[in-house]
Tab-separated table of C-alpha atoms in Angstrom:
chain	number	residue	atom	x	y	z
P	1	MET	CA	-57.537	18.655	52.640
P	2	ASN	CA	-60.947	20.160	52.201
P	3	PRO	CA	-63.501	19.409	54.914
P	4	ALA	CA	-66.110	16.797	54.087
P	5	MET	CA	-69.066	18.119	52.166
P	6	PRO	CA	-71.954	15.669	52.546
P	7	GLY	CA	-74.923	15.645	50.241
P	8	LEU	CA	-73.098	16.553	47.029
P	9	PRO	CA	-74.698	15.107	43.896
P	10	LYS	CA	-73.036	12.241	42.019
P	11	LYS	CA	-72.745	14.400	38.887
P	12	LEU	CA	-69.974	16.331	40.647
P	13	ALA	CA	-67.868	13.180	40.962
P	14	PRO	CA	-65.651	13.970	37.918
P	15	THR	CA	-64.784	17.384	39.353
P	16	MET	CA	-64.005	15.809	42.720
P	17	ILE	CA	-61.761	13.179	41.144
P	18	VAL	CA	-59.839	15.819	39.193
P	19	GLU	CA	-59.323	17.861	42.360
P	20	ILE	CA	-58.129	14.808	44.285
P	21	LEU	CA	-55.655	13.854	41.572
P	22	ARG	CA	-54.475	17.444	41.100
P	23	GLU	CA	-53.658	17.847	44.787
P	24	CYS	CA	-52.532	14.358	45.733
P	25	THR	CA	-50.628	13.075	42.698
P	26	ASP	CA	-47.774	13.996	40.416
P	27	GLU	CA	-45.204	12.197	38.276
P	28	THR	CA	-43.767	10.347	41.269
P	29	HIS	CA	-46.922	10.021	43.433
P	30	HIS	CA	-49.791	7.972	41.982
P	31	MET	CA	-53.198	6.758	43.194
P	32	THR	CA	-55.016	3.518	42.581
P	33	GLN	CA	-58.758	3.360	41.922
P	34	GLN	CA	-59.222	2.096	45.467
P	35	GLU	CA	-57.296	5.053	46.892
P	36	ILE	CA	-59.426	7.432	44.821
P	37	ARG	CA	-62.564	5.745	46.211
P	38	GLU	CA	-61.263	6.206	49.756
P	39	ALA	CA	-60.443	9.858	49.104
P	40	LEU	CA	-63.949	10.480	47.714
P	41	LEU	CA	-65.423	8.970	50.857
P	42	SER	CA	-63.184	10.741	53.386
P	43	ARG	CA	-63.156	14.111	51.681
P	44	TYR	CA	-66.646	14.410	50.202
P	45	GLU	CA	-68.548	11.565	51.981
P	46	MET	CA	-69.307	10.162	48.553
P	47	SER	CA	-69.463	6.387	48.262
P	48	MET	CA	-68.643	5.079	44.788
P	49	ASP	CA	-67.866	1.569	43.567
P	50	ARG	CA	-64.722	0.736	41.613
P	51	LYS	CA	-66.473	0.496	38.248
P	52	ALA	CA	-68.013	3.948	38.654
P	53	VAL	CA	-64.597	5.413	39.504
P	54	LYS	CA	-63.147	3.742	36.414
P	55	ARG	CA	-65.928	5.117	34.190
P	56	ASN	CA	-65.358	8.641	35.474
P	57	LEU	CA	-61.600	8.357	34.993
P	58	ASP	CA	-62.059	7.093	31.419
P	59	SER	CA	-64.473	9.943	30.649
P	60	LEU	CA	-62.053	12.540	32.025
P	61	ILE	CA	-59.188	11.122	29.959
P	62	ASP	CA	-61.373	11.028	26.843
P	63	MET	CA	-62.237	14.699	27.423
P	64	GLY	CA	-58.547	15.611	27.396
P	65	PHE	CA	-57.817	16.125	31.087
P	66	PRO	CA	-54.073	15.713	31.781
P	67	ILE	CA	-54.390	12.397	33.608
P	68	GLU	CA	-51.875	9.626	33.047
P	69	PHE	CA	-51.925	6.019	34.192
P	70	SER	CA	-49.954	2.805	33.991
P	71	GLN	CA	-51.109	-0.389	32.319
P	72	ALA	CA	-50.252	-3.991	33.090
P	73	LYS	CA	-51.177	-7.119	31.124
P	74	ARG	CA	-52.481	-10.126	32.983
P	75	MET	CA	-54.092	-13.458	32.160
P	76	MET	CA	-57.695	-13.731	33.392
P	77	PRO	CA	-60.144	-16.653	33.179
P	78	ASP	CA	-63.469	-15.976	31.492
P	79	PRO	CA	-66.156	-16.452	34.229
P	80	LYS	CA	-68.524	-18.087	31.712
P	81	THR	CA	-66.245	-20.344	29.685
P	82	GLY	CA	-63.324	-20.755	32.005
P	83	LYS	CA	-60.914	-19.982	29.170
P	84	VAL	CA	-57.912	-17.835	30.037
P	85	HIS	CA	-57.493	-14.641	28.064
P	86	GLU	CA	-55.220	-11.597	28.186
P	87	SER	CA	-56.553	-8.554	30.040
P	88	VAL	CA	-55.108	-5.048	30.447
P	89	LYS	CA	-55.423	-3.468	33.874
P	90	THR	CA	-55.085	0.284	34.303
P	91	SER	CA	-53.888	1.666	37.602
P	92	ASP	CA	-51.590	4.211	39.252
P	93	TYR	CA	-53.309	7.376	38.036
P	94	TRP	CA	-51.647	10.771	38.312
P	95	TYR	CA	-52.306	14.350	37.252
P	96	VAL	CA	-49.870	16.006	34.839
P	97	HIS	CA	-49.387	19.535	36.176
P	98	ASP	CA	-48.723	22.500	33.909
P	99	PHE	CA	-45.327	23.077	35.537
P	100	THR	CA	-42.701	20.594	36.625
P	101	ASP	CA	-41.331	21.001	40.131
P	102	ALA	CA	-38.040	22.221	38.652
P	103	GLU	CA	-39.862	24.871	36.627
P	104	LEU	CA	-41.793	26.020	39.692
P	105	ARG	CA	-38.593	26.268	41.711
P	106	LEU	CA	-37.059	28.385	38.969
P	107	LEU	CA	-40.052	30.744	39.014
P	108	ILE	CA	-40.116	30.876	42.795
P	109	ASP	CA	-36.393	31.575	43.020
P	110	GLY	CA	-36.888	34.372	40.500
P	111	LEU	CA	-39.568	35.884	42.740
P	112	LEU	CA	-37.504	35.402	45.866
P	113	PHE	CA	-34.665	37.496	44.464
P	114	SER	CA	-36.820	40.115	42.755
P	115	ASN	CA	-36.042	43.348	44.524
P	116	HIS	CA	-38.929	45.172	42.876
P	117	ILE	CA	-41.594	43.079	44.653
P	118	PRO	CA	-42.104	43.671	48.407
P	119	HIS	CA	-41.674	40.622	50.622
P	120	SER	CA	-45.315	40.053	51.586
P	121	GLN	CA	-46.400	40.191	47.947
P	122	ARG	CA	-43.620	37.782	46.989
P	123	LEU	CA	-44.889	35.289	49.562
P	124	ASP	CA	-48.445	35.536	48.204
P	125	LEU	CA	-47.192	34.801	44.687
P	126	ILE	CA	-44.980	31.966	45.912
P	127	ASP	CA	-47.977	30.341	47.634
P	128	LYS	CA	-49.967	30.596	44.396
P	129	LEU	CA	-47.140	29.056	42.401
P	130	ALA	CA	-46.702	26.248	44.926
P	131	ALA	CA	-50.423	25.461	44.558
P	132	GLN	CA	-49.806	24.686	40.890
P	133	SER	CA	-48.203	21.402	41.897
P	134	SER	CA	-49.244	18.586	44.214
P	135	LYS	CA	-49.197	18.719	48.005
P	136	TYR	CA	-45.768	17.081	47.921
P	137	PHE	CA	-44.169	20.197	46.445
P	138	ALA	CA	-45.124	22.675	49.191
P	139	PRO	CA	-42.639	21.377	51.836
P	140	HIS	CA	-39.769	22.122	49.450
P	141	VAL	CA	-40.476	25.863	49.486
P	142	ARG	CA	-41.237	26.446	53.157
P	143	HIS	CA	-37.783	27.925	53.730
P	144	VAL	CA	-38.539	30.927	51.510
P	145	HIS	CA	-40.869	32.332	54.170
P	146	THR	CA	-37.849	33.289	56.256
P	147	ALA	CA	-36.280	35.392	53.486
P	148	PRO	CA	-35.714	38.967	54.707
P	149	SER	CA	-36.899	42.083	52.925
P	150	ASN	CA	-36.266	45.773	53.369
P	151	LEU	CA	-38.722	46.930	50.725
P	152	PRO	CA	-41.865	48.878	51.650
P	153	TYR	CA	-45.222	47.386	50.801
P	154	ASN	CA	-46.658	48.823	47.603
P	155	PRO	CA	-50.321	47.792	47.353
P	156	GLU	CA	-50.567	49.292	43.864
P	157	LEU	CA	-47.739	47.259	42.330
P	158	PHE	CA	-49.766	44.588	40.553
P	159	LEU	CA	-52.502	47.025	39.556
P	160	THR	CA	-49.754	49.240	38.125
P	161	ILE	CA	-48.395	46.330	36.082
P	162	GLU	CA	-51.888	45.532	34.768
P	163	GLN	CA	-52.494	49.164	33.811
P	164	LEU	CA	-49.147	49.490	32.055
P	165	ASP	CA	-49.652	46.225	30.209
P	166	GLU	CA	-53.071	47.356	29.015
P	167	ALA	CA	-51.697	50.734	27.920
P	168	ILE	CA	-48.877	49.106	25.941
P	169	GLU	CA	-51.344	46.728	24.309
P	170	CYS	CA	-53.777	49.470	23.257
P	171	GLY	CA	-51.053	52.003	22.383
P	172	HIS	CA	-52.060	54.779	24.791
P	173	LYS	CA	-50.021	57.057	27.029
P	174	VAL	CA	-50.130	56.742	30.796
P	175	ALA	CA	-49.996	59.318	33.577
P	176	PHE	CA	-48.689	58.669	37.078
P	177	ALA	CA	-47.000	60.100	40.149
P	178	TYR	CA	-43.404	59.034	40.721
P	179	LEU	CA	-42.293	58.193	44.236
P	180	GLU	CA	-38.979	58.896	45.941
P	181	TYR	CA	-37.581	58.229	49.405
P	182	GLY	CA	-37.419	60.913	52.045
P	183	THR	CA	-34.992	60.990	54.945
P	184	ASP	CA	-37.658	59.256	57.048
P	185	GLY	CA	-37.391	56.218	54.781
P	186	ARG	CA	-40.895	56.659	53.377
P	187	LEU	CA	-41.897	56.833	49.724
P	188	THR	CA	-43.635	60.079	48.771
P	189	PRO	CA	-44.551	61.568	45.368
P	190	LYS	CA	-42.103	63.897	43.690
P	191	LEU	CA	-43.385	67.450	43.822
P	192	GLY	CA	-43.654	70.049	41.099
P	193	GLU	CA	-42.695	73.713	41.347
P	194	ASP	CA	-46.129	74.492	42.777
P	195	GLY	CA	-45.557	72.074	45.645
P	196	ALA	CA	-48.221	69.639	44.416
P	197	PRO	CA	-47.439	66.043	43.362
P	198	ARG	CA	-45.929	66.123	39.890
P	199	GLU	CA	-47.732	64.183	37.150
P	200	TYR	CA	-45.650	62.325	34.579
P	201	VAL	CA	-47.159	61.521	31.165
P	202	VAL	CA	-45.237	58.985	29.087
P	203	SER	CA	-45.538	56.791	26.020
P	204	PRO	CA	-45.000	53.209	27.291
P	205	TYR	CA	-43.207	50.718	25.042
P	206	GLN	CA	-42.177	47.773	27.198
P	207	MET	CA	-41.609	46.560	30.752
P	208	ALA	CA	-38.371	44.759	31.577
P	209	ALA	CA	-36.496	43.425	34.596
P	210	ARG	CA	-32.860	44.331	35.160
P	211	GLU	CA	-30.729	43.617	38.236
P	212	GLY	CA	-33.738	42.615	40.351
P	213	LYS	CA	-35.767	45.712	39.480
P	214	TYR	CA	-38.711	46.222	37.124
P	215	TYR	CA	-38.631	49.132	34.680
P	216	LEU	CA	-41.001	50.806	32.267
P	217	ILE	CA	-39.210	51.737	29.056
P	218	CYS	CA	-40.940	54.800	27.665
P	219	ASN	CA	-40.712	58.331	26.293
P	220	TYR	CA	-41.364	61.264	28.619
P	221	ASP	CA	-43.480	63.831	26.780
P	222	PRO	CA	-41.207	66.903	26.783
P	223	TYR	CA	-38.166	65.031	25.397
P	224	ASP	CA	-37.144	63.072	22.297
P	225	ASP	CA	-35.246	60.261	23.995
P	226	VAL	CA	-36.048	57.040	25.842
P	227	SER	CA	-36.552	57.049	29.617
P	228	ASN	CA	-36.717	54.271	32.195
P	229	TYR	CA	-38.916	54.437	35.299
P	230	ARG	CA	-39.044	51.975	38.190
P	231	VAL	CA	-42.451	50.297	38.123
P	232	ASP	CA	-42.499	49.893	41.906
P	233	ARG	CA	-42.034	53.661	42.285
P	234	MET	CA	-45.172	54.522	40.291
P	235	ALA	CA	-48.479	55.416	41.922
P	236	GLY	CA	-51.926	56.341	40.666
P	237	VAL	CA	-51.309	55.063	37.147
P	238	ARG	CA	-54.075	55.895	34.689
P	239	ILE	CA	-54.403	55.303	30.971
P	240	THR	CA	-55.017	58.427	28.908
P	241	ASP	CA	-56.891	58.797	25.614
P	242	GLU	CA	-53.768	60.081	23.871
P	243	PRO	CA	-51.941	57.627	21.553
P	244	VAL	CA	-48.299	56.818	22.233
P	245	ARG	CA	-45.568	58.550	20.323
P	246	PRO	CA	-44.162	56.152	17.689
P	247	PHE	CA	-40.859	54.767	18.877
P	248	LYS	CA	-39.197	55.369	15.517
P	249	THR	CA	-39.631	59.146	15.969
P	250	LEU	CA	-37.261	59.203	18.954
P	251	GLU	CA	-33.613	60.157	18.713
P	252	GLY	CA	-31.416	57.231	17.736
P	253	ALA	CA	-34.360	54.859	17.320
P	254	GLY	CA	-33.881	54.242	13.598
P	255	GLN	CA	-36.779	53.339	11.348
P	256	GLY	CA	-37.805	50.110	13.029
P	257	GLY	CA	-40.009	49.485	16.044
P	258	PHE	CA	-38.846	48.920	19.591
P	259	ASP	CA	-36.403	45.994	19.919
P	260	LEU	CA	-36.211	44.943	23.573
P	261	ALA	CA	-33.208	42.633	23.143
P	262	THR	CA	-31.143	45.380	21.525
P	263	TYR	CA	-32.245	47.954	24.067
P	264	MET	CA	-31.378	45.739	27.045
P	265	ALA	CA	-27.966	44.897	25.587
P	266	GLU	CA	-27.185	48.599	25.193
P	267	HIS	CA	-28.588	49.666	28.590
P	268	ILE	CA	-26.914	47.363	31.085
P	269	TYR	CA	-27.827	49.603	34.046
P	270	MET	CA	-31.071	51.025	32.586
P	271	TYR	CA	-29.646	54.543	32.368
P	272	SER	CA	-31.089	56.944	29.829
P	273	SER	CA	-28.361	58.605	27.735
P	274	ASP	CA	-26.778	58.374	24.289
P	275	ASN	CA	-25.652	55.050	22.864
P	276	SER	CA	-22.317	54.774	21.116
P	277	TRP	CA	-19.587	52.338	20.156
P	278	CYS	CA	-17.247	52.036	23.126
P	279	THR	CA	-13.836	50.435	23.267
P	280	PHE	CA	-12.376	49.401	26.591
P	281	ARG	CA	-9.511	47.337	27.912
P	282	VAL	CA	-10.202	44.617	30.505
P	283	THR	CA	-8.180	42.040	32.388
P	284	ARG	CA	-8.528	38.481	31.080
P	285	PRO	CA	-10.572	37.285	34.122
P	286	MET	CA	-13.128	40.001	33.244
P	287	VAL	CA	-14.099	38.349	29.931
P	288	SER	CA	-16.894	36.302	31.546
P	289	ASP	CA	-18.236	39.419	33.285
P	290	VAL	CA	-18.219	41.306	29.976
P	291	ILE	CA	-20.252	38.590	28.252
P	292	ASP	CA	-22.633	38.316	31.225
P	293	MET	CA	-23.208	42.068	31.103
P	294	PHE	CA	-23.109	42.858	27.381
P	295	GLY	CA	-24.043	39.525	25.803
P	296	HIS	CA	-22.225	37.841	22.959
P	297	ASP	CA	-22.600	40.751	20.565
P	298	VAL	CA	-19.181	42.167	21.450
P	299	THR	CA	-15.830	42.081	19.675
P	300	PHE	CA	-12.571	41.042	21.343
P	301	SER	CA	-9.203	42.136	19.969
P	302	ASP	CA	-5.545	42.718	20.910
P	303	ALA	CA	-5.571	39.900	23.425
P	304	THR	CA	-2.543	39.245	25.588
P	305	ASP	CA	-2.009	36.914	28.516
P	306	ASP	CA	-3.235	39.623	30.883
P	307	HIS	CA	-5.598	41.926	28.965
P	308	VAL	CA	-8.021	42.087	26.044
P	309	THR	CA	-9.712	44.949	24.223
P	310	VAL	CA	-13.528	44.923	23.900
P	311	THR	CA	-15.740	46.836	21.480
P	312	ALA	CA	-19.488	47.097	22.122
P	313	ARG	CA	-22.388	49.389	21.376
P	314	VAL	CA	-23.701	50.501	24.735
P	315	ASN	CA	-25.379	53.297	26.620
P	316	GLU	CA	-22.607	55.746	27.583
P	317	ARG	CA	-23.717	56.304	31.160
P	318	ALA	CA	-23.979	52.554	31.646
P	319	MET	CA	-20.453	52.171	30.257
P	320	TRP	CA	-19.267	54.838	32.675
P	321	GLN	CA	-20.888	52.945	35.570
P	322	PHE	CA	-19.436	49.622	34.439
P	323	ALA	CA	-15.918	51.085	34.267
P	324	LYS	CA	-16.387	52.716	37.659
P	325	ASN	CA	-17.660	49.492	39.282
P	326	PHE	CA	-14.762	47.376	38.006
P	327	ALA	CA	-11.903	49.870	38.080
P	328	PRO	CA	-9.007	49.418	37.603
P	329	ASP	CA	-9.751	46.170	35.739
P	330	VAL	CA	-11.770	48.107	33.131
P	331	LEU	CA	-10.300	51.138	31.340
P	332	ILE	CA	-12.252	53.042	28.671
P	333	LEU	CA	-10.238	53.763	25.523
P	334	SER	CA	-12.887	55.471	23.413
P	335	PRO	CA	-14.806	57.668	23.012
P	336	GLN	CA	-12.133	59.921	24.449
P	337	ARG	CA	-14.593	62.297	26.140
P	338	LEU	CA	-16.066	59.395	28.093
P	339	ALA	CA	-12.604	58.187	29.097
P	340	ASP	CA	-11.792	61.718	30.255
P	341	GLN	CA	-14.979	61.913	32.331
P	342	VAL	CA	-14.184	58.652	34.139
P	343	ARG	CA	-10.554	59.690	34.698
P	344	ASP	CA	-11.565	63.123	36.019
P	345	GLU	CA	-14.088	61.639	38.403
P	346	ALA	CA	-11.476	59.170	39.676
P	347	ALA	CA	-9.164	62.109	40.321
P	348	ARG	CA	-11.895	63.964	42.229
P	349	THR	CA	-12.624	60.840	44.262
P	350	LEU	CA	-8.958	60.464	45.164
P	351	ALA	CA	-8.774	64.139	46.141
P	352	ALA	CA	-11.865	63.791	48.334
P	353	TYR	CA	-10.282	60.871	50.181
P	354	GLU	CA	-7.101	62.864	50.657
P	355	ASP	CA	-9.149	65.709	52.166
P	356	VAL	CA	-10.870	63.319	54.568
P	357	ARG	CA	-7.533	61.907	55.690
P	358	GLY	CA	-6.316	65.467	56.269
């Protein structure tokens, strides 16, 4: 709780009541008017009678603050006439937070397993998310502070995201240095032929997360295709005055604008290479993995008890990686050149192991 702050004017009472309810109540934890009075006194040294608390609560509700309450009917005698009449009592006030606890847990779990955000920055964000609920939510996320991380701290990460978002919104290119690991485990800028840090200038179209990493989908100036760069590997991002290259002018883009859903379905590993219709044979237990990876926009055919043929439009290098990861349960049938590449690499891998064994 906040330390007591004596001497605050009564006109701040509505703000104090909102803060008390926001921190101390939720859908399952409520406060009575008397408990609100006690909190005002202990936290802010502000003495307020029950009627004044009720007036402030009514005003806040009338103004649209997300405050709920329960009502109960009771029979009360009129102090003047003695006649009994029905009265409605309001009590058990609580603040309706923007996020439910389940929604916050979903967001926090997403952060916890986001490999593109260094651990210390994840914890800062988790603390901010936890503060969006009442004090009763915080104990449920204390365990995340023990989660390990092997990512280096990138102090520019969130500034980079802001810069990229602004550039995409205003339609301008961005320039940046791109980092890579050295044998000492440190991130350093890639160097150009002159030995100086190399500057990349790209047309940004969208940012997207894939497999726990955050990517910028863009076009690198010298080429006519789409490239993907890790956002956490960028440094010194600046927005240029040059407008982005229209996406429809890129190879294979068609006449429409950038479609993120289509792009992500075709680039399951965020590789940059040609897209094509691929046909591959998988074992029946692989069907769920295929849908998880490629989505529902695939075609199944020639099913047997053990195998099924799949047809999907996908990035060729990603298809190559998928077949490699799940071999021999995935075998590429077409295009033939891609099948040959995977087969030849498997042969080279086998030969390398034979050499090692002597």
